[in-house]
Tab-separated table of C-alpha atoms in Angstrom:
chain	number	residue	atom	x	y	z
A	1	MET	CA	-122.083	-13.021	-44.699
A	2	TYR	CA	-118.560	-13.930	-45.853
A	3	LEU	CA	-117.253	-10.580	-44.665
A	4	LYS	CA	-118.720	-11.187	-41.202
A	5	HIS	CA	-117.053	-14.633	-40.962
A	6	PHE	CA	-113.799	-13.230	-42.281
A	7	LEU	CA	-113.807	-10.449	-39.668
A	8	ILE	CA	-114.554	-12.939	-36.884
A	9	PHE	CA	-111.683	-15.131	-38.123
A	10	ILE	CA	-109.285	-12.143	-38.152
A	11	LEU	CA	-110.389	-11.141	-34.650
A	12	LEU	CA	-109.875	-14.675	-33.298
A	13	ALA	CA	-106.482	-14.995	-35.007
A	14	ALA	CA	-105.313	-11.662	-33.597
A	15	THR	CA	-106.471	-12.685	-30.112
A	16	ALA	CA	-104.647	-16.025	-30.368
A	17	LEU	CA	-101.437	-14.368	-31.560
A	18	SER	CA	-101.665	-11.801	-28.775
A	19	ALA	CA	-102.126	-14.534	-26.157
A	20	LYS	CA	-99.165	-16.509	-27.553
A	21	ALA	CA	-96.952	-13.425	-27.500
A	22	GLN	CA	-97.840	-12.842	-23.861
A	23	THR	CA	-96.978	-16.402	-22.805
A	24	THR	CA	-93.700	-16.721	-24.728
A	25	PRO	CA	-90.968	-15.582	-22.336
A	26	ASP	CA	-87.978	-13.579	-23.519
A	27	THR	CA	-85.025	-15.886	-22.920
A	28	SER	CA	-82.345	-13.697	-24.518
A	29	SER	CA	-80.930	-12.491	-21.178
A	30	VAL	CA	-80.432	-16.122	-20.150
A	31	THR	CA	-79.064	-17.428	-23.445
A	32	THR	CA	-76.781	-14.484	-24.318
A	33	PRO	CA	-73.853	-15.506	-22.067
A	34	VAL	CA	-74.300	-19.180	-23.003
A	35	LYS	CA	-74.074	-18.296	-26.701
A	36	LEU	CA	-71.072	-16.049	-26.013
A	37	GLN	CA	-69.115	-18.787	-24.262
A	38	LEU	CA	-69.894	-21.207	-27.115
A	39	GLN	CA	-68.608	-18.663	-29.630
A	40	GLY	CA	-65.411	-18.217	-27.620
A	41	TYR	CA	-65.044	-21.990	-27.212
A	42	ASN	CA	-65.385	-22.713	-30.935
A	43	ASN	CA	-62.996	-19.879	-31.837
A	44	ARG	CA	-60.613	-20.912	-29.040
A	45	ASP	CA	-60.768	-17.274	-27.906
A	46	ILE	CA	-60.183	-17.293	-24.156
A	47	ASP	CA	-61.132	-13.620	-23.683
A	48	THR	CA	-64.544	-14.005	-25.324
A	49	PHE	CA	-65.104	-17.321	-23.576
A	50	ALA	CA	-64.209	-16.044	-20.095
A	51	LYS	CA	-66.285	-12.862	-20.513
A	52	ALA	CA	-69.461	-14.982	-20.298
A	53	PHE	CA	-68.696	-16.160	-16.742
A	54	SER	CA	-68.904	-14.412	-13.378
A	55	ASP	CA	-65.738	-13.770	-11.359
A	56	THR	CA	-66.900	-16.396	-8.860
A	57	VAL	CA	-68.219	-19.025	-11.282
A	58	LYS	CA	-68.445	-22.532	-9.872
A	59	VAL	CA	-67.669	-25.418	-12.238
A	60	TYR	CA	-68.892	-28.908	-11.430
A	61	ARG	CA	-67.873	-32.092	-13.250
A	62	GLN	CA	-70.734	-34.033	-11.700
A	63	PRO	CA	-73.815	-32.736	-9.942
A	64	GLY	CA	-72.750	-31.633	-6.471
A	65	VAL	CA	-69.000	-32.224	-6.965
A	66	LEU	CA	-67.140	-28.904	-7.296
A	67	SER	CA	-64.213	-29.146	-9.709
A	68	TYR	CA	-62.957	-25.556	-9.394
A	69	GLN	CA	-64.125	-22.013	-8.825
A	70	GLY	CA	-63.426	-18.567	-10.293
A	71	ARG	CA	-63.001	-16.966	-13.693
A	72	GLU	CA	-59.194	-16.871	-13.407
A	73	GLU	CA	-58.986	-20.630	-12.845
A	74	LEU	CA	-61.398	-21.115	-15.756
A	75	ARG	CA	-59.171	-18.906	-17.952
A	76	LYS	CA	-56.096	-20.918	-16.991
A	77	ARG	CA	-57.662	-24.317	-17.688
A	78	TYR	CA	-59.494	-23.434	-20.894
A	79	GLY	CA	-56.702	-21.208	-22.205
A	80	GLN	CA	-54.336	-24.168	-22.057
A	81	MET	CA	-56.911	-26.464	-23.699
A	82	PHE	CA	-57.604	-23.925	-26.472
A	83	ALA	CA	-53.881	-23.616	-27.193
A	84	ASN	CA	-53.411	-27.395	-27.350
A	85	THR	CA	-56.574	-28.385	-29.266
A	86	PRO	CA	-56.755	-26.722	-32.704
A	87	ASP	CA	-59.638	-28.947	-33.883
A	88	LEU	CA	-61.816	-28.202	-30.857
A	89	HIS	CA	-65.460	-27.655	-31.772
A	90	CYS	CA	-68.800	-27.911	-30.016
A	91	GLU	CA	-72.239	-28.139	-31.601
A	92	VAL	CA	-75.448	-27.727	-29.624
A	93	VAL	CA	-77.794	-30.593	-30.506
A	94	ASN	CA	-80.634	-29.592	-28.201
A	95	ARG	CA	-81.265	-26.750	-25.754
A	96	ILE	CA	-83.730	-26.521	-22.891
A	97	ILE	CA	-84.380	-23.202	-21.149
A	98	ALA	CA	-86.220	-23.061	-17.826
A	99	GLY	CA	-86.085	-19.827	-15.871
A	100	ASN	CA	-82.418	-18.912	-15.447
A	101	VAL	CA	-81.144	-22.402	-16.353
A	102	VAL	CA	-79.946	-23.471	-19.805
A	103	ILE	CA	-79.304	-27.154	-20.481
A	104	ASP	CA	-77.360	-28.013	-23.628
A	105	HIS	CA	-76.884	-31.442	-25.173
A	106	GLU	CA	-73.646	-31.015	-27.089
A	107	LYS	CA	-71.516	-32.928	-29.578
A	108	VAL	CA	-67.859	-32.130	-28.937
A	109	ARG	CA	-64.863	-32.788	-31.159
A	110	ARG	CA	-61.358	-32.493	-29.749
A	111	SER	CA	-59.503	-33.965	-32.708
A	112	LYS	CA	-60.354	-34.680	-36.339
A	113	ASP	CA	-58.893	-38.160	-35.779
A	114	GLN	CA	-61.410	-39.040	-33.068
A	115	PRO	CA	-65.196	-39.271	-33.117
A	116	ARG	CA	-67.326	-36.592	-31.525
A	117	PHE	CA	-68.669	-37.340	-28.072
A	118	ASP	CA	-71.833	-36.360	-26.216
A	119	ALA	CA	-71.714	-33.858	-23.389
A	120	ILE	CA	-74.398	-32.259	-21.258
A	121	ALA	CA	-73.846	-28.797	-19.800
A	122	VAL	CA	-76.169	-27.163	-17.289
A	123	TYR	CA	-75.665	-23.395	-17.045
A	124	ARG	CA	-77.146	-21.218	-14.276
A	125	VAL	CA	-77.266	-17.556	-15.340
A	126	LYS	CA	-77.650	-14.455	-13.151
A	127	ASN	CA	-77.179	-10.815	-14.146
A	128	ASN	CA	-76.234	-11.830	-17.705
A	129	GLU	CA	-73.326	-14.016	-16.525
A	130	ILE	CA	-72.882	-17.737	-16.058
A	131	VAL	CA	-72.518	-18.223	-12.301
A	132	GLU	CA	-72.512	-22.010	-12.286
A	133	VAL	CA	-71.972	-24.775	-14.812
A	134	THR	CA	-72.285	-28.509	-14.325
A	135	PHE	CA	-70.943	-30.967	-16.888
A	136	ILE	CA	-72.606	-34.368	-16.983
A	137	SER	CA	-71.011	-37.190	-18.954
A	138	PRO	CA	-73.576	-39.615	-20.315
A	139	ASP	CA	-72.837	-43.263	-19.507
A	140	LYS	CA	-71.306	-45.179	-22.362
A	141	ALA	CA	-73.404	-48.039	-23.746
A	142	GLN	CA	-72.280	-51.346	-22.306
């Protein structure tokens, strides 16, 4: 009797695990370039950072407002920031992945003398490269 119940339990558990495995999407192809750019950012390594982006990446500072375009412009801007900001560090507080979009809530530090600030980055990934990123600044409490 116990053996029969035990076997039924094992069968149900295996079925549940199999169903969960089938519904959990593999997000590594979407998150790989986002993790790479974060690594480059925190190490202030412009080559590693830029490698995560497409040649034609579009960078928005607000939704719908293009700030600049292209990996070379990105290299120029971030290379200068990396050189001038030795305490630069970003920590991902929360990450949401939906299809080919990764949304990160980040805590960023530019200087040890200043508090960290919140940032939101929305990355659109295609062919293992970031093709679009939008930075959203949360409103400050009034």
